[in-house]
Every structure is written in C-alpha cells, then in structure tokens.
C-alpha positions as a LaTeX table, in Angstrom:
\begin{tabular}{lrrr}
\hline
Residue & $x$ (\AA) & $y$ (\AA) & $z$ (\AA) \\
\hline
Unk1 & 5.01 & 23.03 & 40.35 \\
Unk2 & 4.26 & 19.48 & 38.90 \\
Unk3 & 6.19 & 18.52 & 35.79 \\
Unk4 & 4.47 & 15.36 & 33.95 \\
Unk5 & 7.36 & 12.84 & 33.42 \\
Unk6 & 8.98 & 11.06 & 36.33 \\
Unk7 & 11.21 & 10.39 & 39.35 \\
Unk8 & 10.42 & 6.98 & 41.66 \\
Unk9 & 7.52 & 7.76 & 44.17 \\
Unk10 & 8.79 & 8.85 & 47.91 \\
Unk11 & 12.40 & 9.87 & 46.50 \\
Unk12 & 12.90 & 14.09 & 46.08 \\
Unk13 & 14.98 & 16.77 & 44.31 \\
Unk14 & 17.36 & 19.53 & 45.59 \\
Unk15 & 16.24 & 22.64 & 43.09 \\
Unk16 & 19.29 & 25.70 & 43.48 \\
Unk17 & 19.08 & 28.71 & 41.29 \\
Unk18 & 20.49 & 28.03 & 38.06 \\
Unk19 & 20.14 & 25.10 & 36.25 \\
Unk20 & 18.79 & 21.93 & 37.39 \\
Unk21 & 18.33 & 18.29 & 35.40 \\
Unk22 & 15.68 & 15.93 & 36.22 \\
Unk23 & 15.39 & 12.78 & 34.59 \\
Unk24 & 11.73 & 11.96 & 34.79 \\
Unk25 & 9.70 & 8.82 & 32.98 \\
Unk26 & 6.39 & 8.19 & 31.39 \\
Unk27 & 3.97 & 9.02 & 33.26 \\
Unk28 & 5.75 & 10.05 & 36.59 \\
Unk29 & 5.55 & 13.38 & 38.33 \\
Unk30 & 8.77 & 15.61 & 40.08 \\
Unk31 & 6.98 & 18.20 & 42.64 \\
Unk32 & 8.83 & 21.39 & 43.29 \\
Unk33 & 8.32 & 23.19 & 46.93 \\
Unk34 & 9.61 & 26.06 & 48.79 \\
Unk35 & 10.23 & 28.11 & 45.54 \\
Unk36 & 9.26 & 32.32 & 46.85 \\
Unk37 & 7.01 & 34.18 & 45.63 \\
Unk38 & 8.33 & 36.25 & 42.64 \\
Unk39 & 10.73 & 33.55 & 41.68 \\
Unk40 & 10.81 & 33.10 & 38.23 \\
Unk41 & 11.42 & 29.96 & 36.36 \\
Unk42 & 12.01 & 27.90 & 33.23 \\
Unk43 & 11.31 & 24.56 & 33.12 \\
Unk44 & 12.85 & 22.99 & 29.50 \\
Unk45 & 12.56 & 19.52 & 28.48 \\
Unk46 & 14.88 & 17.60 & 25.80 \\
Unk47 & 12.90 & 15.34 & 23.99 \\
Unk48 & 15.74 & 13.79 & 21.92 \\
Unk49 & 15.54 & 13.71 & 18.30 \\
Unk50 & 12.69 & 10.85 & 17.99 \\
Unk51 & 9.60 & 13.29 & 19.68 \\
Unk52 & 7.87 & 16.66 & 19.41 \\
Unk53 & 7.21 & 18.25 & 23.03 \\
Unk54 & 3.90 & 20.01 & 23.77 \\
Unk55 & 3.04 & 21.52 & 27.29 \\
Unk56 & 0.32 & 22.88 & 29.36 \\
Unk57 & 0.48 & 25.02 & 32.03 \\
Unk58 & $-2.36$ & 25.02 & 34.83 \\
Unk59 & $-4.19$ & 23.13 & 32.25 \\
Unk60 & $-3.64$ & 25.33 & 29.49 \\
Unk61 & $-1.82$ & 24.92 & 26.26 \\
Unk62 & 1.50 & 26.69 & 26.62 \\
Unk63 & 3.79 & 28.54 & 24.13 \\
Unk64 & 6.97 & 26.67 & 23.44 \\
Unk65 & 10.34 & 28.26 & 23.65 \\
Unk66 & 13.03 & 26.25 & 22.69 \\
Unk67 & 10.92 & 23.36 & 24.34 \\
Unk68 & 10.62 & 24.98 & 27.32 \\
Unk69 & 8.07 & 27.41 & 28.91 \\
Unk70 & 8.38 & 29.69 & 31.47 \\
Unk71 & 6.25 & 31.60 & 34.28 \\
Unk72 & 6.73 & 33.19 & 38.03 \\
Unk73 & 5.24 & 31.78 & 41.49 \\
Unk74 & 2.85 & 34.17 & 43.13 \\
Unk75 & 1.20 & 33.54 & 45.91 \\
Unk76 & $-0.96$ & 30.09 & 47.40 \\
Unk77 & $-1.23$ & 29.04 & 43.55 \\
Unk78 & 0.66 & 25.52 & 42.66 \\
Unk79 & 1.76 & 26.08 & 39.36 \\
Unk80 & 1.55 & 22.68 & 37.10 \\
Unk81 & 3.61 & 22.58 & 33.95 \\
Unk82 & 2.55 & 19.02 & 32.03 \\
Unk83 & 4.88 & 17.91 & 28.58 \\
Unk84 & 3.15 & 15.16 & 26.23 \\
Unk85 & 5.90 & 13.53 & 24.20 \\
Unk86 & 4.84 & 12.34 & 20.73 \\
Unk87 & 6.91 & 10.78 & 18.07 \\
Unk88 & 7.88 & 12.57 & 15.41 \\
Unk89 & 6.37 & 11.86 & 11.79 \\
Unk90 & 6.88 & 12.42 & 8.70 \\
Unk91 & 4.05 & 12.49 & 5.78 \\
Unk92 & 4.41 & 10.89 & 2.79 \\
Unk93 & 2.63 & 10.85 & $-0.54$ \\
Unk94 & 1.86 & 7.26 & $-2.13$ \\
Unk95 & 1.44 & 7.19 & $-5.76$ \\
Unk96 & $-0.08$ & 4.38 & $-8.25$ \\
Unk97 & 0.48 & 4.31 & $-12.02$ \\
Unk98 & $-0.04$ & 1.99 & $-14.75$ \\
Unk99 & 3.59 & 0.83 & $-16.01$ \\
Unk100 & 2.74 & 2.21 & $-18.98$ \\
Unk101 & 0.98 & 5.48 & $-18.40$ \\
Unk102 & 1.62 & 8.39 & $-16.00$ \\
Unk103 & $-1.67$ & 9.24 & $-14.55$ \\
Unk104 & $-2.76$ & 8.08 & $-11.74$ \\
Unk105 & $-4.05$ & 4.36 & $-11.60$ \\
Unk106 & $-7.44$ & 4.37 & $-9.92$ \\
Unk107 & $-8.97$ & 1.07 & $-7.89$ \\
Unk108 & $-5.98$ & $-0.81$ & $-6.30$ \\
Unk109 & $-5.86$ & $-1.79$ & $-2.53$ \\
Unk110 & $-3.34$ & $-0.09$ & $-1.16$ \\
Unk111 & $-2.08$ & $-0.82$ & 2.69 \\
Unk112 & 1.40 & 0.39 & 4.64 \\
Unk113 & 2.37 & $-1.75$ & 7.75 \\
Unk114 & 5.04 & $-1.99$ & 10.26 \\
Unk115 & 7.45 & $-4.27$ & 8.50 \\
Unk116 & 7.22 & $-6.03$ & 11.89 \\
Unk117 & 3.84 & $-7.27$ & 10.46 \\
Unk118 & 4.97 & $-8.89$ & 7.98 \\
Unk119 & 7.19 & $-11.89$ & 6.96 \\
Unk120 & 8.48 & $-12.65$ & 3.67 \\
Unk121 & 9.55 & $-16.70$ & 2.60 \\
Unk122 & 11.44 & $-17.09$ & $-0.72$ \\
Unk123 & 10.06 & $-13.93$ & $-1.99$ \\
Unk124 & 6.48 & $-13.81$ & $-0.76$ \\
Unk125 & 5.93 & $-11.41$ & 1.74 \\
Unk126 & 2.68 & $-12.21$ & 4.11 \\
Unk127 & 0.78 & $-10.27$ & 6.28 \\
Unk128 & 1.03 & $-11.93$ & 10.06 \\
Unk129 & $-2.54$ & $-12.63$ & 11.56 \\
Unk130 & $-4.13$ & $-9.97$ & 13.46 \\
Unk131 & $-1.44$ & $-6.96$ & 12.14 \\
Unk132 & $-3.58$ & $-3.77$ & 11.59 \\
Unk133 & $-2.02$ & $-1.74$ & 8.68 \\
Unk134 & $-0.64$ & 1.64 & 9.51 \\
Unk135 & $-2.94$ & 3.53 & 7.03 \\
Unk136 & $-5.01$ & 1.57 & 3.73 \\
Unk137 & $-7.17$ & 3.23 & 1.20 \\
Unk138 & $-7.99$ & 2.68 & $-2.41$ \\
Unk139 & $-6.57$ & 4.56 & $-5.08$ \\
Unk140 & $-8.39$ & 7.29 & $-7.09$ \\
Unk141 & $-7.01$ & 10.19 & $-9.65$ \\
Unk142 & $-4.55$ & 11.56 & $-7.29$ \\
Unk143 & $-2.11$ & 11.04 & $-5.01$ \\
Unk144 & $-2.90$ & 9.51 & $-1.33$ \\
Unk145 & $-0.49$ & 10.96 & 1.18 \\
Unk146 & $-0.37$ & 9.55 & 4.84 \\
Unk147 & $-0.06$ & 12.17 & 7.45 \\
Unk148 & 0.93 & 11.97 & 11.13 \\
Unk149 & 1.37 & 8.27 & 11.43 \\
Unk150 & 4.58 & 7.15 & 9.70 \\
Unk151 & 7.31 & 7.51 & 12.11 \\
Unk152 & 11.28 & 8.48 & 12.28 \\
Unk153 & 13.26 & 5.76 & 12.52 \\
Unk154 & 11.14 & 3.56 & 11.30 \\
Unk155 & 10.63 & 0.55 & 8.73 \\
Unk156 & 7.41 & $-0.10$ & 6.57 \\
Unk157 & 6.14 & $-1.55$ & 3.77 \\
Unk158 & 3.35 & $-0.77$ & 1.04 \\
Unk159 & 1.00 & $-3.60$ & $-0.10$ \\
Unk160 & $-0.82$ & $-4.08$ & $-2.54$ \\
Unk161 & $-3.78$ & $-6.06$ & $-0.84$ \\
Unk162 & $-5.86$ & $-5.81$ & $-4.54$ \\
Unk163 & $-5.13$ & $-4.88$ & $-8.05$ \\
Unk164 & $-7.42$ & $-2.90$ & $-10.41$ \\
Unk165 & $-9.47$ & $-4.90$ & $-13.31$ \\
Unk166 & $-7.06$ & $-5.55$ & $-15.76$ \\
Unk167 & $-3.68$ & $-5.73$ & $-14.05$ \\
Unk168 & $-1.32$ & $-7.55$ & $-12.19$ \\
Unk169 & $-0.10$ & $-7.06$ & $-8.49$ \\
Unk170 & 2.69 & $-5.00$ & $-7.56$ \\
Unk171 & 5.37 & $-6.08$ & $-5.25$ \\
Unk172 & 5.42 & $-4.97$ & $-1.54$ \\
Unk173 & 7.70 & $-1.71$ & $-1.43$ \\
Unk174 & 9.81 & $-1.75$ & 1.77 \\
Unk175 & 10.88 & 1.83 & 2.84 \\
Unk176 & 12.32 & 3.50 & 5.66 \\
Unk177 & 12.29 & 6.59 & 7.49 \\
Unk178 & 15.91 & 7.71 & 9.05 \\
Unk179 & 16.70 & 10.30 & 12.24 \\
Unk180 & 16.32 & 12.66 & 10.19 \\
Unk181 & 13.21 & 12.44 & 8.16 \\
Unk182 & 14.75 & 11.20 & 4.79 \\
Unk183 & 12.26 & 8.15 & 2.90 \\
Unk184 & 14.35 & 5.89 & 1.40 \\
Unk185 & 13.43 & 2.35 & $-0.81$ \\
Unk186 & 16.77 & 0.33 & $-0.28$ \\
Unk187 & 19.79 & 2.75 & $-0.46$ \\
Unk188 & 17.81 & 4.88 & $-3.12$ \\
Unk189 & 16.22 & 8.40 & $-1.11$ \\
Unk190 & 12.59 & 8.84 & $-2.59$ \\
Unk191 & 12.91 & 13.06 & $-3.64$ \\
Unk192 & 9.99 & 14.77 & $-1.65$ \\
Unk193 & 9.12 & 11.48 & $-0.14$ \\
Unk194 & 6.91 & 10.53 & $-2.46$ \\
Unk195 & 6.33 & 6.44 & $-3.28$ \\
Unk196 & 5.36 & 4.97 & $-6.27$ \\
Unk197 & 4.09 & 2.11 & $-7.40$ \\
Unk198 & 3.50 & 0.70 & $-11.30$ \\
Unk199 & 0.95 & $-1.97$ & $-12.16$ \\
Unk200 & 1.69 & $-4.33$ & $-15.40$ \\
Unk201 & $-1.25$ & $-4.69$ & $-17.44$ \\
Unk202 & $-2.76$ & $-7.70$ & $-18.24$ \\
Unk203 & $-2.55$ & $-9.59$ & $-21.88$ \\
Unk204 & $-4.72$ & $-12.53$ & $-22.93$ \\
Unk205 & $-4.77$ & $-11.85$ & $-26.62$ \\
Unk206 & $-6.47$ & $-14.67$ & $-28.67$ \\
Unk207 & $-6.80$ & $-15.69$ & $-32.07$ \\
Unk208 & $-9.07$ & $-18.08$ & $-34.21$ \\
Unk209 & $-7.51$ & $-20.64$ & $-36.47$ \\
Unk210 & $-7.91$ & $-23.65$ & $-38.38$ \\
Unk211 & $-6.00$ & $-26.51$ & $-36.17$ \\
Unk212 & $-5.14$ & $-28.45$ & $-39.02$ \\
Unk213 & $-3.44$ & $-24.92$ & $-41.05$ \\
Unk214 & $-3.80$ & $-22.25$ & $-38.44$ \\
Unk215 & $-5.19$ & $-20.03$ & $-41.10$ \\
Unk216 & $-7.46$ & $-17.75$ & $-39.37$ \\
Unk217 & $-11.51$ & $-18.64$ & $-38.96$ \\
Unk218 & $-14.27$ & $-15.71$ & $-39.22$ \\
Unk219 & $-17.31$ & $-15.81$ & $-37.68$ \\
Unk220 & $-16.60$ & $-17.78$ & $-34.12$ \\
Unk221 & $-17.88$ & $-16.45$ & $-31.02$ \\
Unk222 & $-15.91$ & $-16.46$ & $-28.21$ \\
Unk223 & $-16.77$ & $-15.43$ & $-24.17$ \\
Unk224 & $-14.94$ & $-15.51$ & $-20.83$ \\
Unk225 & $-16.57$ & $-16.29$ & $-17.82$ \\
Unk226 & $-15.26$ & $-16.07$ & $-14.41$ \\
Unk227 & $-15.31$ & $-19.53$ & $-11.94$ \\
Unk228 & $-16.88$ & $-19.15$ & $-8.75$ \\
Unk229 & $-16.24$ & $-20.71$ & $-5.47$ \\
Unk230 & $-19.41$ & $-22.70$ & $-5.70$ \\
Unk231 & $-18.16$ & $-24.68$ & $-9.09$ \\
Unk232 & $-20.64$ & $-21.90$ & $-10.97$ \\
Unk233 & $-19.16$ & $-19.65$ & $-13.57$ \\
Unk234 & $-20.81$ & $-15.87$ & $-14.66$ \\
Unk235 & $-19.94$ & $-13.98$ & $-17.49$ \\
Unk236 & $-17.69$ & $-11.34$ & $-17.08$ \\
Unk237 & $-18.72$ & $-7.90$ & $-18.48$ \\
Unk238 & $-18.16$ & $-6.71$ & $-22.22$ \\
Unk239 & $-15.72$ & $-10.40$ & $-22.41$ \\
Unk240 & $-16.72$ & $-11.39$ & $-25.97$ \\
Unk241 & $-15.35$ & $-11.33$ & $-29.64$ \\
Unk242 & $-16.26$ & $-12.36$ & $-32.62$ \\
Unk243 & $-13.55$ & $-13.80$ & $-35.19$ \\
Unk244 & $-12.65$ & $-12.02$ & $-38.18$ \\
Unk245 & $-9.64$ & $-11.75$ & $-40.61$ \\
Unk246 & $-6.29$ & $-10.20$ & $-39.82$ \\
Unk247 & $-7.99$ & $-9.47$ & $-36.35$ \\
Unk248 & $-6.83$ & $-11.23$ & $-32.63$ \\
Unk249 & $-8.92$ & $-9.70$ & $-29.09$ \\
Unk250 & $-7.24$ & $-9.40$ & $-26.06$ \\
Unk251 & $-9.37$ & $-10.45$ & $-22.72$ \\
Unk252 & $-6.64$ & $-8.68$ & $-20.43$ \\
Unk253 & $-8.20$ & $-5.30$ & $-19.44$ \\
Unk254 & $-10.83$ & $-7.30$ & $-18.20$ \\
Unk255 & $-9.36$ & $-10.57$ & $-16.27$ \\
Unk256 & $-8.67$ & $-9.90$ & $-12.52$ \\
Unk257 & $-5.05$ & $-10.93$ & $-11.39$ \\
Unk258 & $-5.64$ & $-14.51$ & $-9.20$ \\
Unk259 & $-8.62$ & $-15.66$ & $-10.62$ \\
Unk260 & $-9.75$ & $-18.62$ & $-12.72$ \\
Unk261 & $-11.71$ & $-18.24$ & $-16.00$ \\
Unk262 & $-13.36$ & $-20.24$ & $-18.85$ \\
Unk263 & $-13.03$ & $-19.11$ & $-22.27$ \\
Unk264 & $-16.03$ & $-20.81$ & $-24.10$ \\
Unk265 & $-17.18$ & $-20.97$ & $-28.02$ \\
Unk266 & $-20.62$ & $-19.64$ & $-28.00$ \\
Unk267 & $-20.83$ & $-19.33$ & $-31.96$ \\
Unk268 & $-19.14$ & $-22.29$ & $-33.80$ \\
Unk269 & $-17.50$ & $-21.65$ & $-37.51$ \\
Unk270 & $-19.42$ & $-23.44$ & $-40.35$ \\
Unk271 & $-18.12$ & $-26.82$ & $-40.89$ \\
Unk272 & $-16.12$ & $-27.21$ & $-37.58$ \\
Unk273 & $-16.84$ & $-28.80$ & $-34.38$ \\
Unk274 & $-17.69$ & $-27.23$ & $-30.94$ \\
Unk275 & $-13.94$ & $-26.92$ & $-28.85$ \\
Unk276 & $-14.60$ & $-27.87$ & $-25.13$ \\
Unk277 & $-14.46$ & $-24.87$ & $-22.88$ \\
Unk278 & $-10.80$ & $-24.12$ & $-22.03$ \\
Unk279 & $-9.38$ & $-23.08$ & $-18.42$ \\
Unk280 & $-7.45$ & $-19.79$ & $-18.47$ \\
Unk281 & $-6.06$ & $-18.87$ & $-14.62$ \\
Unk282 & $-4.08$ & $-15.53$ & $-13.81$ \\
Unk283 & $-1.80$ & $-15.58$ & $-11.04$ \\
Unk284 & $-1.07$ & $-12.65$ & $-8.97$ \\
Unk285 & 2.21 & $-11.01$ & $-10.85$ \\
Unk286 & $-0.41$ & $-11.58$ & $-14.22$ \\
Unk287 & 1.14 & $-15.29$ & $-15.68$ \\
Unk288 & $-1.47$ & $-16.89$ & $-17.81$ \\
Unk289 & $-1.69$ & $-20.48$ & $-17.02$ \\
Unk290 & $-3.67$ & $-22.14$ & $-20.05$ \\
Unk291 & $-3.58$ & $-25.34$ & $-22.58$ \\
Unk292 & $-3.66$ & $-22.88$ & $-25.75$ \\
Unk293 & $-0.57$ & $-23.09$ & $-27.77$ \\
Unk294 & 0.73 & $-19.39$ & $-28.68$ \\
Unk295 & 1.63 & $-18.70$ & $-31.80$ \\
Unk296 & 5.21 & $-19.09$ & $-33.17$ \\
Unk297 & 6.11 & $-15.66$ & $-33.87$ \\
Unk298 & 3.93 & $-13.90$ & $-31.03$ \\
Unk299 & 2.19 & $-13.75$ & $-27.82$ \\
Unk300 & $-0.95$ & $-14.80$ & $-29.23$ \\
Unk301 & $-3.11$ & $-17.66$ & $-27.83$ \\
Unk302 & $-4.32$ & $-19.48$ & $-30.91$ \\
Unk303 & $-7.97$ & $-20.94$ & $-30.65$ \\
Unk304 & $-8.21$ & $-23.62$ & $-32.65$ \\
Unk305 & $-11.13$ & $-25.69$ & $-34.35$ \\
Unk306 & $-11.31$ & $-29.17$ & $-35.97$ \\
\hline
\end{tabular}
C-alpha cells in the first residue's frame, strides 16, 4: 500500500493495529508490507485547514470519509492509496458601477493580483514587471465572479488596468481572505463576498462667452479631438456643439481618463476672432488640466472670444 506524501528514501515505518501517524511530504511515498490478507484498513490524512484532500485508490477516484478512505488486502494485489492536496478557495463576485447609478458599469479593465505583485509609493500602487494577474476580464451587464483561484489566507488586490469612455479610474481595492473564508476590504467583511467598485464620471462642461462681458455667444462651433502619439490629433466621435443661449455642453461622457485633447473652434461667431486651439488633459482619477478660466459661480469652462 503506497500513500502519496512522504517519509526520507531508505528510512521505514513500524505499522501495529490501531492507529498509526505518518508524517509524509510533497511528493514522497510511505510503503506498507507484511499487512495479511483480510486485514482491513483506513488510511486518513489531515490536511490542515489551508487544503481540500482528494484520493485515488489503484488509480481510481476514491470516496472520501472524513478525509480518509478505506479498503481490505486480498491476495498478491499492492493496494495504492494516492492524496492530492489543493488549497482551499473561495469564489468571489466582483462588481462595477457608475458612482452614480446601480447597474452594472460595462467596459472597464478589471485585474486581481497577489498583493505580492504589486507595490504602492505615496499612494500609487504599480504593478511589478512580469506579475501575471490572478484572474482579469472586462466588465459587461453583470457581475464577474472568480472561481477556484482566490485562496484562504490570502491577500489581493483589484485593479483597474482601464476605465470605460467617460470616466475616471478607480482605486486599487486591497482585500483579504482569512482561515476561514471571510473577504474582507480593511477591517470591513464584504457580505456574500461580493466586491465593488464605483467609477466617477467625467465633466468637461463648456460654455461660450464674450471675453470682454462673458455674456454668452450663439452660433460657435466647437470640437474635441484626441492627440496621438505621433503629434497627430483625430476627432473623437459625436465631440461637437454648437453655442446657443442659456445652453453649456459637457465633453465628459466622451474624454478617456489619461489622455490629452484639443478643443478647437471650427465655426467662429460673427464679428470675433478665431481662439487658438486649447489643450484639455485628463488624468487618471478624472482632473481636468486646462488654461480655460471656469466660471465664478460654477464648474463651467468658459470659452471665450475677442
């Protein structure tokens, strides 16, 4: 009778009737002789709390009993019993939402690593070269839950490696898994282990005024373009307004959080000059870095034309 697990090669073990302990070790063997034929026997293995036992016996899969399994020599067979060890995980479901809806927020990057494969420096966190993320997917209209791979006793974090059109990236959520299978964010437990994660939306509302009065202008065109690596800039989708009274557009829903635009007059009001194109960039957690002025009394980016 083999049992897969381990005692030093050349060294043996007294078996009496009753019980018997063998400490074994990956991948080692303990060999049984001598037993009669008609003995029965139970060979049990504790796994700890960390690890789920399976078994095989002469090959094939085995019924557990209490972790153990059980059979009775008979004659010129060598009965094998082999246990495979596997840590025990726990699945968890991984939500994303708008921060201001509740459904389901569908095309961010989503990736859960080791929180050994990461580092984080005043804030940042960074992914170390080479790490390969637990499980990553992109979000849709439900839920994503991670099965069989998170384990107890163990630390992770969920990244946000890209952020939907129109809103800012989240920050990384560090979680753990205790002994016992509880998810937990900090000292807060996470009901039905279940993990969410909001998205701001983005605002780049503008508005088109007189410089000298700031009384709104009707009639200007405005379009934002997105810079490319190669010092070229493209148009991005649907981005245009046209002035009008009591009326202000916001470009948010369709900048992309750490990119670098142009806003640019293509229609000029009559009796007013041309304004240079103006740089508009969006940093990751959605901060609009621009020279428009906002307006006094609002968040409004006023647009103004000599």
């Amino acid at each position: 009778m083999v049992a897969e697990t381990a005692i030093p090669a050349g060294s043996a073990a007294k078996v009496h009737a009753g019980d018997n302990t063998i400490k074994l070790s990956h991948g080692m063997t303990a060999t049984v002789k001598g037993l009669e034929v008609g003995t029965g026997y139970t060979i049990t293995e504790d796994p700890g709390t960390d690890y789920n036992v399976s078994a095989k016996v002469n090959d094939a899969d085995a019924s557990l009993s209490n972790n153990g399994v059980s059979g009775t020599i008979t004659s010129g067979q060598e009965n094998t019993a082999a246990f495979t060890n596997t840590k025990r995980t726990k699945d968890v479901t991984f939500s994303k939402k708008a921060a201001t809806g509740t459904e389901e927020l569908p095309g961010a990057g989503l990736a859960v690593y080791k929180t050994s494969d990461v580092t984080t420096t005043d804030g940042v966190t960074t992914i170390k070269t080479g790490a390969v993320p637990v499980d990553s997917w992109i979000s849709v209209d439900m839920a994503h839950e991670v099965k069989g791979v998170l384990e107890y006793e163990g630390s992770y974090v969920l990244i946000e490696t890209s952020a939907p059109v129109g809103y800012a990236f989240a920050d990384p959520i560090f979680f753990d898994i205790d002994v016992n299978g509880k998810v937990s964010t900090g000292n807060t437990e996470q009901a039905d282990a279940v993990i969410t994660m909001t998205d701001q939306p983005l605002h780049f509302t503008v508005n088109k005024v007189d410089s000298d009065n700031e009384e709104e202008l009707s009639g200007a065109g405005l379009e934002l373009f997105v810079k490319n690596g190669d010092g070229t800039d493209t148009k991005v989708n649907g981005a245009e307004w046209t002035s009008a009274e009591n009326t202000t557009f916001d470009f948010g829903r369709m900048l992309e959080a750490g990119k670098d635009y142009i806003l640019r007059e293509t229609i000029t009001p009559e009796g007013y000059r041309t304004i240079e194109d103006i740089s508009v960039s969006v940093d990751r957690d959605g901060t609009i870095t621009t020279s428009l002025e906002k307006d006094t009394d609002s968040d409004v980016y006023l647009v103004k034309n000599e």
